[in-house]
Amino acid sequence: MATYKRILIAIDFSPEGSKVVEQGIALGKSSGAELSLVHVVEHVASIYDSEASFPEIPDIEKRLTEKATAGLEKVKQDCQVPDAECHVRCGAPKHVIVDLAKETNADLIVIGSHGRHGLQLLLGSTANGVLHLATCDVLAVRIGR
Amino acid sequence: MATYKRILIAIDFSPEGSKVVEQGIALGKSSGAELSLVHVVEHVASIYDSEASFPEIPDIEKRLTEKATAGLEKVKQDCQVPDAECHVRCGAPKHVIVDLAKETNADLIVIGSHGRHGLQLLLGSTANGVLHLATCDVLAVRIGR
C-alpha cells in the first residue's frame, strides 16, 4: 500500500487558500511525496480577444507572472519545502491544472473549494472543473468563510 | 501542520472500489488518523414508497445490511485496521455519508469517482453529491475502468 508519489498543489494566494497549501504540504511530508506548486494567471487576453485594443494586457500578464513566481518561492521558503517544483502559467485554471498534473505525472491534485452559498456549501467553478476533468485523485480542501 | 484526525471511507464493495479502501487506509496509517468505514444500503422502499405492495423489501434491506456488516468486518481484518469503526446504514448515499461525517467529526471523506463517459471523465453522482454537500475535505479517488 502506498499513498502518493507526486502531489500538485494549486495555489491562488488568497488568505483562505493558505489552508490548501498547508494541507497539501502536510500530506506530502507524511507520505514522502514530491511536490509541485502551481499558480494560474487567468488569461485576460483570451477572454476578450483584445490584444490589439488593449496592448497593455500582455504586460499585465507578464507582471502577474513575475509576482506569482516570487510568491511561490516565498511559499517554498515559508513551508520549508526547498525541493518543490514551481509552475506559473497563464490560461483557464481548470485546464492548466489538469494538464500540468498529466505532464508532471502527479497522482494527486490538491485544490481549495470555495464558498458558502445560501444554505448549501458549493464548490467553486475551478474546483468543480478540476474534479470532473482530472485523470488522477483530487483532494478538495474545504475553505470556510 | 497536521493532516487528518478521523477519515471516513465510503465503501461500495465493487471490484474497482478496493482502490478507494486501500488509498483511504494508507492515508490513515501515514497520518495516524482514526478510521471509520461506511457502506450505504440504498433505501429501496423510499424510492417506490411501496412497503405495502412489496412486503419483502424491509427483509431484503435487513439481509443486505447483515451482508454489508460482515463485509466491513472482512475489510478490517484484511487491511489490518482492527480499531476502525464500521457503519452500515440505509438511505440516499450522498446524504448518509455527509451526515455521518458530521456525526463522527470526520475531517476527511474518501470516496471513489466513477466512470469514463465519452471523451471526458465524469464523477459518479454519489461522489459529486458528497463533494458539493460535505462540510469537510473530500478525497475523490479516481477509479479507472
PDB file of C-alpha atoms in Angstrom:
ATOM      1  CA  MET A   1       0.000   0.000   0.000  1.00  0.00           C
ATOM      2  CA  ALA A   2       1.320   3.380  -0.981  1.00  0.00           C
ATOM      3  CA  THR A   3      -0.057   6.863  -0.731  1.00  0.00           C
ATOM      4  CA  TYR A   4       1.120   9.446  -3.256  1.00  0.00           C
ATOM      5  CA  LYS A   5       4.353   9.989  -5.180  1.00  0.00           C
ATOM      6  CA  ARG A   6       3.830  13.473  -6.621  1.00  0.00           C
ATOM      7  CA  ILE A   7       1.305  15.980  -5.324  1.00  0.00           C
ATOM      8  CA  LEU A   8       0.325  19.049  -7.338  1.00  0.00           C
ATOM      9  CA  ILE A   9      -0.935  21.888  -5.122  1.00  0.00           C
ATOM     10  CA  ALA A  10      -2.983  24.647  -6.755  1.00  0.00           C
ATOM     11  CA  ILE A  11      -2.252  27.956  -5.053  1.00  0.00           C
ATOM     12  CA  ASP A  12      -4.331  31.117  -5.518  1.00  0.00           C
ATOM     13  CA  PHE A  13      -2.638  33.331  -2.893  1.00  0.00           C
ATOM     14  CA  SER A  14      -5.991  34.135  -1.242  1.00  0.00           C
ATOM     15  CA  PRO A  15      -5.892  34.422   2.592  1.00  0.00           C
ATOM     16  CA  GLU A  16      -8.192  31.371   2.969  1.00  0.00           C
ATOM     17  CA  GLY A  17      -6.079  29.488   0.434  1.00  0.00           C
ATOM     18  CA  SER A  18      -3.248  29.061   2.932  1.00  0.00           C
ATOM     19  CA  LYS A  19      -5.203  26.090   4.342  1.00  0.00           C
ATOM     20  CA  VAL A  20      -4.888  24.345   0.966  1.00  0.00           C
ATOM     21  CA  VAL A  21      -1.134  24.874   0.907  1.00  0.00           C
ATOM     22  CA  GLU A  22      -0.724  23.658   4.488  1.00  0.00           C
ATOM     23  CA  GLN A  23      -2.829  20.554   3.946  1.00  0.00           C
ATOM     24  CA  GLY A  24      -1.119  19.661   0.657  1.00  0.00           C
ATOM     25  CA  ILE A  25       2.353  20.092   2.124  1.00  0.00           C
ATOM     26  CA  ALA A  26       1.490  18.179   5.330  1.00  0.00           C
ATOM     27  CA  LEU A  27       0.195  15.321   3.170  1.00  0.00           C
ATOM     28  CA  GLY A  28       3.341  15.456   1.037  1.00  0.00           C
ATOM     29  CA  LYS A  29       5.569  15.247   4.114  1.00  0.00           C
ATOM     30  CA  SER A  30       3.616  12.401   5.741  1.00  0.00           C
ATOM     31  CA  SER A  31       3.557  10.368   2.526  1.00  0.00           C
ATOM     32  CA  GLY A  32       7.064  11.261   1.336  1.00  0.00           C
ATOM     33  CA  ALA A  33       5.698  12.609  -1.952  1.00  0.00           C
ATOM     34  CA  GLU A  34       7.437  15.073  -4.235  1.00  0.00           C
ATOM     35  CA  LEU A  35       5.649  18.398  -4.503  1.00  0.00           C
ATOM     36  CA  SER A  36       4.703  20.678  -7.364  1.00  0.00           C
ATOM     37  CA  LEU A  37       3.181  24.092  -6.734  1.00  0.00           C
ATOM     38  CA  VAL A  38       1.179  25.853  -9.410  1.00  0.00           C
ATOM     39  CA  HIS A  39      -0.412  29.256  -9.709  1.00  0.00           C
ATOM     40  CA  VAL A  40      -2.506  30.048 -12.745  1.00  0.00           C
ATOM     41  CA  VAL A  41      -2.654  33.608 -14.035  1.00  0.00           C
ATOM     42  CA  GLU A  42      -6.048  33.860 -15.703  1.00  0.00           C
ATOM     43  CA  HIS A  43      -5.544  34.650 -19.349  1.00  0.00           C
ATOM     44  CA  VAL A  44      -7.240  38.023 -19.686  1.00  0.00           C
ATOM     45  CA  ALA A  45      -6.365  38.472 -23.357  1.00  0.00           C
ATOM     46  CA  SER A  46      -8.073  35.265 -24.468  1.00  0.00           C
ATOM     47  CA  ILE A  47     -11.327  36.260 -22.771  1.00  0.00           C
ATOM     48  CA  TYR A  48     -11.660  39.497 -24.684  1.00  0.00           C
ATOM     49  CA  ASP A  49      -9.593  38.616 -27.760  1.00  0.00           C
ATOM     50  CA  SER A  50      -8.434  42.148 -27.458  1.00  0.00           C
ATOM     51  CA  GLU A  51      -4.686  42.370 -27.564  1.00  0.00           C
ATOM     52  CA  ALA A  52      -4.984  44.972 -30.316  1.00  0.00           C
ATOM     53  CA  SER A  53      -7.305  47.250 -28.383  1.00  0.00           C
ATOM     54  CA  PHE A  54      -5.597  46.638 -25.008  1.00  0.00           C
ATOM     55  CA  PRO A  55      -1.889  46.497 -25.762  1.00  0.00           C
ATOM     56  CA  GLU A  56      -1.094  46.637 -22.046  1.00  0.00           C
ATOM     57  CA  ILE A  57      -2.635  43.171 -21.375  1.00  0.00           C
ATOM     58  CA  PRO A  58       0.462  41.099 -22.231  1.00  0.00           C
ATOM     59  CA  ASP A  59       2.458  43.363 -19.960  1.00  0.00           C
ATOM     60  CA  ILE A  60      -0.051  42.923 -17.125  1.00  0.00           C
ATOM     61  CA  GLU A  61       0.160  39.141 -17.514  1.00  0.00           C
ATOM     62  CA  LYS A  62       3.932  39.311 -17.523  1.00  0.00           C
ATOM     63  CA  ARG A  63       3.951  41.302 -14.289  1.00  0.00           C
ATOM     64  CA  LEU A  64       1.370  38.990 -12.679  1.00  0.00           C
ATOM     65  CA  THR A  65       3.528  36.029 -13.673  1.00  0.00           C
ATOM     66  CA  GLU A  66       6.617  37.594 -12.089  1.00  0.00           C
ATOM     67  CA  LYS A  67       4.680  38.379  -8.923  1.00  0.00           C
ATOM     68  CA  ALA A  68       3.312  34.818  -8.742  1.00  0.00           C
ATOM     69  CA  THR A  69       6.770  33.332  -9.322  1.00  0.00           C
ATOM     70  CA  ALA A  70       8.094  35.308  -6.363  1.00  0.00           C
ATOM     71  CA  GLY A  71       5.016  34.270  -4.364  1.00  0.00           C
ATOM     72  CA  LEU A  72       5.631  30.553  -4.959  1.00  0.00           C
ATOM     73  CA  GLU A  73       9.286  30.947  -3.990  1.00  0.00           C
ATOM     74  CA  LYS A  74       8.114  32.513  -0.732  1.00  0.00           C
ATOM     75  CA  VAL A  75       5.763  29.550  -0.094  1.00  0.00           C
ATOM     76  CA  LYS A  76       8.718  27.178  -0.631  1.00  0.00           C
ATOM     77  CA  GLN A  77      10.775  29.066   1.936  1.00  0.00           C
ATOM     78  CA  ASP A  78       7.997  29.635   4.484  1.00  0.00           C
ATOM     79  CA  CYS A  79       6.874  25.996   4.357  1.00  0.00           C
ATOM     80  CA  GLN A  80      10.401  24.584   4.213  1.00  0.00           C
ATOM     81  CA  VAL A  81       9.928  22.600   1.014  1.00  0.00           C
ATOM     82  CA  PRO A  82      13.058  23.635  -0.891  1.00  0.00           C
ATOM     83  CA  ASP A  83      12.723  20.834  -3.437  1.00  0.00           C
ATOM     84  CA  ALA A  84       9.198  21.693  -4.568  1.00  0.00           C
ATOM     85  CA  GLU A  85       8.817  22.441  -8.291  1.00  0.00           C
ATOM     86  CA  CYS A  86       7.157  25.779  -9.051  1.00  0.00           C
ATOM     87  CA  HIS A  87       4.977  26.455 -12.078  1.00  0.00           C
ATOM     88  CA  VAL A  88       3.294  29.689 -13.082  1.00  0.00           C
ATOM     89  CA  ARG A  89       1.148  29.537 -16.197  1.00  0.00           C
ATOM     90  CA  CYS A  90      -1.416  31.667 -17.985  1.00  0.00           C
ATOM     91  CA  GLY A  91      -4.749  30.213 -19.067  1.00  0.00           C
ATOM     92  CA  ALA A  92      -8.019  28.753 -17.848  1.00  0.00           C
ATOM     93  CA  PRO A  93      -7.243  27.425 -14.336  1.00  0.00           C
ATOM     94  CA  LYS A  94      -9.081  24.080 -14.551  1.00  0.00           C
ATOM     95  CA  HIS A  95      -7.444  23.122 -17.861  1.00  0.00           C
ATOM     96  CA  VAL A  96      -3.980  24.333 -16.863  1.00  0.00           C
ATOM     97  CA  ILE A  97      -4.116  22.411 -13.562  1.00  0.00           C
ATOM     98  CA  VAL A  98      -5.371  19.162 -15.114  1.00  0.00           C
ATOM     99  CA  ASP A  99      -2.866  19.355 -17.995  1.00  0.00           C
ATOM    100  CA  LEU A 100       0.035  20.085 -15.646  1.00  0.00           C
ATOM    101  CA  ALA A 101      -0.951  17.111 -13.448  1.00  0.00           C
ATOM    102  CA  LYS A 102      -0.650  14.854 -16.514  1.00  0.00           C
ATOM    103  CA  GLU A 103       2.649  16.425 -17.641  1.00  0.00           C
ATOM    104  CA  THR A 104       4.275  16.050 -14.233  1.00  0.00           C
ATOM    105  CA  ASN A 105       2.765  12.594 -13.549  1.00  0.00           C
ATOM    106  CA  ALA A 106       1.074  13.900 -10.418  1.00  0.00           C
ATOM    107  CA  ASP A 107      -1.104  11.258  -8.783  1.00  0.00           C
ATOM    108  CA  LEU A 108      -2.911  13.767  -6.568  1.00  0.00           C
ATOM    109  CA  ILE A 109      -4.155  17.318  -7.127  1.00  0.00           C
ATOM    110  CA  VAL A 110      -4.861  19.402  -4.014  1.00  0.00           C
ATOM    111  CA  ILE A 111      -7.236  22.294  -4.586  1.00  0.00           C
ATOM    112  CA  GLY A 112      -9.395  24.591  -2.475  1.00  0.00           C
ATOM    113  CA  SER A 113     -13.151  24.554  -2.646  1.00  0.00           C
ATOM    114  CA  HIS A 114     -14.819  27.870  -2.208  1.00  0.00           C
ATOM    115  CA  GLY A 115     -17.779  29.378  -0.684  1.00  0.00           C
ATOM    116  CA  ARG A 116     -20.909  29.233   1.294  1.00  0.00           C
ATOM    117  CA  HIS A 117     -23.842  29.935  -0.990  1.00  0.00           C
ATOM    118  CA  GLY A 118     -27.291  30.036   0.544  1.00  0.00           C
ATOM    119  CA  LEU A 119     -27.938  27.038   2.747  1.00  0.00           C
ATOM    120  CA  GLN A 120     -25.567  24.718   0.948  1.00  0.00           C
ATOM    121  CA  LEU A 121     -21.831  24.658   0.514  1.00  0.00           C
ATOM    122  CA  LEU A 122     -20.968  24.784  -3.144  1.00  0.00           C
ATOM    123  CA  LEU A 123     -17.729  24.059  -4.885  1.00  0.00           C
ATOM    124  CA  GLY A 124     -16.021  26.847  -6.745  1.00  0.00           C
ATOM    125  CA  SER A 125     -16.056  26.506 -10.511  1.00  0.00           C
ATOM    126  CA  THR A 126     -12.318  25.787 -10.757  1.00  0.00           C
ATOM    127  CA  ALA A 127     -12.506  23.017  -8.135  1.00  0.00           C
ATOM    128  CA  ASN A 128     -15.563  21.573  -9.822  1.00  0.00           C
ATOM    129  CA  GLY A 129     -13.907  21.635 -13.250  1.00  0.00           C
ATOM    130  CA  VAL A 130     -10.717  20.009 -11.940  1.00  0.00           C
ATOM    131  CA  LEU A 131     -12.724  17.291 -10.186  1.00  0.00           C
ATOM    132  CA  HIS A 132     -14.547  16.435 -13.382  1.00  0.00           C
ATOM    133  CA  LEU A 133     -11.602  16.628 -15.781  1.00  0.00           C
ATOM    134  CA  ALA A 134      -8.728  15.184 -13.738  1.00  0.00           C
ATOM    135  CA  THR A 135      -7.389  11.738 -14.525  1.00  0.00           C
ATOM    136  CA  CYS A 136      -5.819  11.375 -11.074  1.00  0.00           C
ATOM    137  CA  ASP A 137      -7.122  11.647  -7.499  1.00  0.00           C
ATOM    138  CA  VAL A 138      -8.296  15.045  -6.300  1.00  0.00           C
ATOM    139  CA  LEU A 139      -8.363  16.338  -2.738  1.00  0.00           C
ATOM    140  CA  ALA A 140     -10.852  19.192  -2.315  1.00  0.00           C
ATOM    141  CA  VAL A 141      -9.839  21.148   0.793  1.00  0.00           C
ATOM    142  CA  ARG A 142     -12.907  22.800   2.270  1.00  0.00           C
ATOM    143  CA  ILE A 143     -12.429  26.517   2.780  1.00  0.00           C
ATOM    144  CA  GLY A 144     -14.710  28.221   5.264  1.00  0.00           C
ATOM    145  CA  ARG A 145     -15.503  31.879   5.219  1.00  0.00           C
TER     146      ARG A 145
ATOM    147  CA  MET B   1       0.853  21.341  10.485  1.00  0.00           C
ATOM    148  CA  ALA B   2      -1.374  18.320  10.805  1.00  0.00           C
ATOM    149  CA  THR B   3      -3.044  16.079   8.295  1.00  0.00           C
ATOM    150  CA  TYR B   4      -6.245  14.303   9.336  1.00  0.00           C
ATOM    151  CA  LYS B   5      -7.602  13.032  12.655  1.00  0.00           C
ATOM    152  CA  ARG B   6     -10.582  10.942  11.506  1.00  0.00           C
ATOM    153  CA  ILE B   7     -11.067   9.642   7.975  1.00  0.00           C
ATOM    154  CA  LEU B   8     -14.434   8.322   6.778  1.00  0.00           C
ATOM    155  CA  ILE B   9     -14.054   5.845   3.913  1.00  0.00           C
ATOM    156  CA  ALA B  10     -17.129   5.135   1.766  1.00  0.00           C
ATOM    157  CA  ILE B  11     -17.060   1.506   0.635  1.00  0.00           C
ATOM    158  CA  ASP B  12     -19.315   0.085  -2.082  1.00  0.00           C
ATOM    159  CA  PHE B  13     -17.791  -3.439  -2.334  1.00  0.00           C
ATOM    160  CA  SER B  14     -17.289  -3.080  -6.126  1.00  0.00           C
ATOM    161  CA  PRO B  15     -14.090  -4.692  -7.508  1.00  0.00           C
ATOM    162  CA  GLU B  16     -12.730  -1.276  -8.591  1.00  0.00           C
ATOM    163  CA  GLY B  17     -13.694   0.147  -5.197  1.00  0.00           C
ATOM    164  CA  SER B  18     -10.847  -1.686  -3.479  1.00  0.00           C
ATOM    165  CA  LYS B  19      -8.574   1.145  -4.666  1.00  0.00           C
ATOM    166  CA  VAL B  20     -10.623   3.581  -2.567  1.00  0.00           C
ATOM    167  CA  VAL B  21     -10.282   1.405   0.537  1.00  0.00           C
ATOM    168  CA  GLU B  22      -6.529   0.953   0.021  1.00  0.00           C
ATOM    169  CA  GLN B  23      -5.921   4.649  -0.532  1.00  0.00           C
ATOM    170  CA  GLY B  24      -8.048   5.697   2.445  1.00  0.00           C
ATOM    171  CA  ILE B  25      -6.369   3.230   4.767  1.00  0.00           C
ATOM    172  CA  ALA B  26      -2.866   4.065   3.548  1.00  0.00           C
ATOM    173  CA  LEU B  27      -3.612   7.727   4.178  1.00  0.00           C
ATOM    174  CA  GLY B  28      -4.976   6.891   7.625  1.00  0.00           C
ATOM    175  CA  LYS B  29      -1.835   4.961   8.512  1.00  0.00           C
ATOM    176  CA  SER B  30       0.578   7.617   7.226  1.00  0.00           C
ATOM    177  CA  SER B  31      -1.258  10.407   9.036  1.00  0.00           C
ATOM    178  CA  GLY B  32      -2.101   8.452  12.195  1.00  0.00           C
ATOM    179  CA  ALA B  33      -5.824   9.145  11.736  1.00  0.00           C
ATOM    180  CA  GLU B  34      -8.647   7.109  13.221  1.00  0.00           C
ATOM    181  CA  LEU B  35     -10.758   5.365  10.598  1.00  0.00           C
ATOM    182  CA  SER B  36     -14.470   4.949  10.032  1.00  0.00           C
ATOM    183  CA  LEU B  37     -15.781   2.669   7.299  1.00  0.00           C
ATOM    184  CA  VAL B  38     -19.280   3.122   5.899  1.00  0.00           C
ATOM    185  CA  HIS B  39     -21.401   1.196   3.447  1.00  0.00           C
ATOM    186  CA  VAL B  40     -24.764   2.591   2.444  1.00  0.00           C
ATOM    187  CA  VAL B  41     -27.575   0.218   1.561  1.00  0.00           C
ATOM    188  CA  GLU B  42     -29.708   2.168  -0.878  1.00  0.00           C
ATOM    189  CA  HIS B  43     -33.136   2.579   0.592  1.00  0.00           C
ATOM    190  CA  VAL B  44     -35.302   0.717  -1.939  1.00  0.00           C
ATOM    191  CA  ALA B  45     -38.542   1.243  -0.031  1.00  0.00           C
ATOM    192  CA  SER B  46     -38.284   5.025  -0.025  1.00  0.00           C
ATOM    193  CA  ILE B  47     -37.783   5.122  -3.797  1.00  0.00           C
ATOM    194  CA  TYR B  48     -41.018   3.293  -4.550  1.00  0.00           C
ATOM    195  CA  ASP B  49     -42.924   4.168  -1.347  1.00  0.00           C
ATOM    196  CA  SER B  50     -44.151   0.643  -1.631  1.00  0.00           C
ATOM    197  CA  GLU B  51     -43.735  -1.217   1.609  1.00  0.00           C
ATOM    198  CA  ALA B  52     -47.425  -2.194   1.414  1.00  0.00           C
ATOM    199  CA  SER B  53     -47.200  -3.671  -2.068  1.00  0.00           C
ATOM    200  CA  PHE B  54     -43.700  -5.190  -1.583  1.00  0.00           C
ATOM    201  CA  PRO B  55     -43.683  -6.505   1.981  1.00  0.00           C
ATOM    202  CA  GLU B  56     -40.385  -8.295   1.298  1.00  0.00           C
ATOM    203  CA  ILE B  57     -38.432  -5.006   0.916  1.00  0.00           C
ATOM    204  CA  PRO B  58     -37.648  -4.476   4.634  1.00  0.00           C
ATOM    205  CA  ASP B  59     -36.403  -8.057   4.757  1.00  0.00           C
ATOM    206  CA  ILE B  60     -34.182  -7.503   1.708  1.00  0.00           C
ATOM    207  CA  GLU B  61     -32.703  -4.390   3.324  1.00  0.00           C
ATOM    208  CA  LYS B  62     -32.148  -6.285   6.559  1.00  0.00           C
ATOM    209  CA  ARG B  63     -30.269  -9.038   4.738  1.00  0.00           C
ATOM    210  CA  LEU B  64     -28.245  -6.509   2.711  1.00  0.00           C
ATOM    211  CA  THR B  65     -27.340  -4.765   5.970  1.00  0.00           C
ATOM    212  CA  GLU B  66     -26.162  -8.042   7.537  1.00  0.00           C
ATOM    213  CA  LYS B  67     -24.115  -8.872   4.440  1.00  0.00           C
ATOM    214  CA  ALA B  68     -22.543  -5.401   4.422  1.00  0.00           C
ATOM    215  CA  THR B  69     -21.751  -5.608   8.150  1.00  0.00           C
ATOM    216  CA  ALA B  70     -19.883  -8.860   7.548  1.00  0.00           C
ATOM    217  CA  GLY B  71     -18.185  -7.263   4.509  1.00  0.00           C
ATOM    218  CA  LEU B  72     -16.867  -4.338   6.543  1.00  0.00           C
ATOM    219  CA  GLU B  73     -15.578  -6.699   9.251  1.00  0.00           C
ATOM    220  CA  LYS B  74     -13.682  -8.554   6.499  1.00  0.00           C
ATOM    221  CA  VAL B  75     -12.153  -5.282   5.269  1.00  0.00           C
ATOM    222  CA  LYS B  76     -10.993  -4.545   8.830  1.00  0.00           C
ATOM    223  CA  GLN B  77      -9.309  -7.941   9.055  1.00  0.00           C
ATOM    224  CA  ASP B  78      -7.843  -7.985   5.527  1.00  0.00           C
ATOM    225  CA  CYS B  79      -6.445  -4.460   5.852  1.00  0.00           C
ATOM    226  CA  GLN B  80      -5.315  -4.917   9.466  1.00  0.00           C
ATOM    227  CA  VAL B  81      -7.215  -1.970  10.870  1.00  0.00           C
ATOM    228  CA  PRO B  82      -8.821  -3.625  13.919  1.00  0.00           C
ATOM    229  CA  ASP B  83      -9.756  -0.297  15.521  1.00  0.00           C
ATOM    230  CA  ALA B  84     -11.746   1.039  12.563  1.00  0.00           C
ATOM    231  CA  GLU B  85     -15.390   1.903  13.320  1.00  0.00           C
ATOM    232  CA  CYS B  86     -17.889   0.233  10.983  1.00  0.00           C
ATOM    233  CA  HIS B  87     -21.212   1.771   9.960  1.00  0.00           C
ATOM    234  CA  VAL B  88     -23.891   0.277   7.730  1.00  0.00           C
ATOM    235  CA  ARG B  89     -26.897   2.500   7.056  1.00  0.00           C
ATOM    236  CA  CYS B  90     -29.859   2.588   4.709  1.00  0.00           C
ATOM    237  CA  GLY B  91     -30.674   5.705   2.742  1.00  0.00           C
ATOM    238  CA  ALA B  92     -29.500   8.005  -0.030  1.00  0.00           C
ATOM    239  CA  PRO B  93     -25.705   7.518  -0.157  1.00  0.00           C
ATOM    240  CA  LYS B  94     -24.647  11.149  -0.521  1.00  0.00           C
ATOM    241  CA  HIS B  95     -26.772  12.311   2.416  1.00  0.00           C
ATOM    242  CA  VAL B  96     -25.881   9.354   4.650  1.00  0.00           C
ATOM    243  CA  ILE B  97     -22.150   9.845   4.010  1.00  0.00           C
ATOM    244  CA  VAL B  98     -22.185  13.606   4.607  1.00  0.00           C
ATOM    245  CA  ASP B  99     -24.336  13.270   7.747  1.00  0.00           C
ATOM    246  CA  LEU B 100     -22.155  10.504   9.155  1.00  0.00           C
ATOM    247  CA  ALA B 101     -19.041  12.603   8.558  1.00  0.00           C
ATOM    248  CA  LYS B 102     -20.569  15.355  10.696  1.00  0.00           C
ATOM    249  CA  GLU B 103     -21.719  12.913  13.418  1.00  0.00           C
ATOM    250  CA  THR B 104     -18.307  11.270  13.726  1.00  0.00           C
ATOM    251  CA  ASN B 105     -16.359  14.548  13.392  1.00  0.00           C
ATOM    252  CA  ALA B 106     -14.547  13.205  10.342  1.00  0.00           C
ATOM    253  CA  ASP B 107     -12.259  15.799   8.786  1.00  0.00           C
ATOM    254  CA  LEU B 108     -11.826  13.857   5.535  1.00  0.00           C
ATOM    255  CA  ILE B 109     -14.200  11.752   3.435  1.00  0.00           C
ATOM    256  CA  VAL B 110     -12.602   9.320   0.970  1.00  0.00           C
ATOM    257  CA  ILE B 111     -14.863   8.285  -1.895  1.00  0.00           C
ATOM    258  CA  GLY B 112     -14.480   6.706  -5.310  1.00  0.00           C
ATOM    259  CA  SER B 113     -15.235   8.577  -8.502  1.00  0.00           C
ATOM    260  CA  HIS B 114     -16.715   6.540 -11.271  1.00  0.00           C
ATOM    261  CA  GLY B 115     -16.672   6.273 -14.907  1.00  0.00           C
ATOM    262  CA  ARG B 116     -15.418   7.221 -18.286  1.00  0.00           C
ATOM    263  CA  HIS B 117     -18.190   8.859 -20.252  1.00  0.00           C
ATOM    264  CA  GLY B 118     -17.443   9.842 -23.818  1.00  0.00           C
ATOM    265  CA  LEU B 119     -14.222  11.794 -24.099  1.00  0.00           C
ATOM    266  CA  GLN B 120     -14.328  13.149 -20.588  1.00  0.00           C
ATOM    267  CA  LEU B 121     -14.066  11.552 -17.191  1.00  0.00           C
ATOM    268  CA  LEU B 122     -17.143  12.282 -15.174  1.00  0.00           C
ATOM    269  CA  LEU B 123     -17.737  11.924 -11.490  1.00  0.00           C
ATOM    270  CA  GLY B 124     -20.341   9.496 -10.295  1.00  0.00           C
ATOM    271  CA  SER B 125     -23.460  11.084  -8.862  1.00  0.00           C
ATOM    272  CA  THR B 126     -22.691   9.978  -5.291  1.00  0.00           C
ATOM    273  CA  ALA B 127     -19.168  11.407  -5.418  1.00  0.00           C
ATOM    274  CA  ASN B 128     -20.478  14.592  -6.957  1.00  0.00           C
ATOM    275  CA  GLY B 129     -23.191  14.937  -4.306  1.00  0.00           C
ATOM    276  CA  VAL B 130     -20.730  14.330  -1.473  1.00  0.00           C
ATOM    277  CA  LEU B 131     -18.290  16.860  -2.893  1.00  0.00           C
ATOM    278  CA  HIS B 132     -20.965  19.525  -3.016  1.00  0.00           C
ATOM    279  CA  LEU B 133     -22.617  18.809   0.329  1.00  0.00           C
ATOM    280  CA  ALA B 134     -19.689  17.923   2.597  1.00  0.00           C
ATOM    281  CA  THR B 135     -18.541  20.360   5.240  1.00  0.00           C
ATOM    282  CA  CYS B 136     -15.104  18.727   5.494  1.00  0.00           C
ATOM    283  CA  ASP B 137     -12.374  17.882   2.975  1.00  0.00           C
ATOM    284  CA  VAL B 138     -13.108  15.250   0.340  1.00  0.00           C
ATOM    285  CA  LEU B 139     -10.654  12.993  -1.458  1.00  0.00           C
ATOM    286  CA  ALA B 140     -12.065  11.700  -4.741  1.00  0.00           C
ATOM    287  CA  VAL B 141     -10.105   8.557  -5.670  1.00  0.00           C
ATOM    288  CA  ARG B 142     -10.134   8.141  -9.438  1.00  0.00           C
ATOM    289  CA  ILE B 143     -11.387   4.747 -10.493  1.00  0.00           C
ATOM    290  CA  GLY B 144     -10.434   3.602 -13.973  1.00  0.00           C
ATOM    291  CA  ARG B 145     -12.442   1.105 -15.940  1.00  0.00           C
TER     292      ARG B 145
END
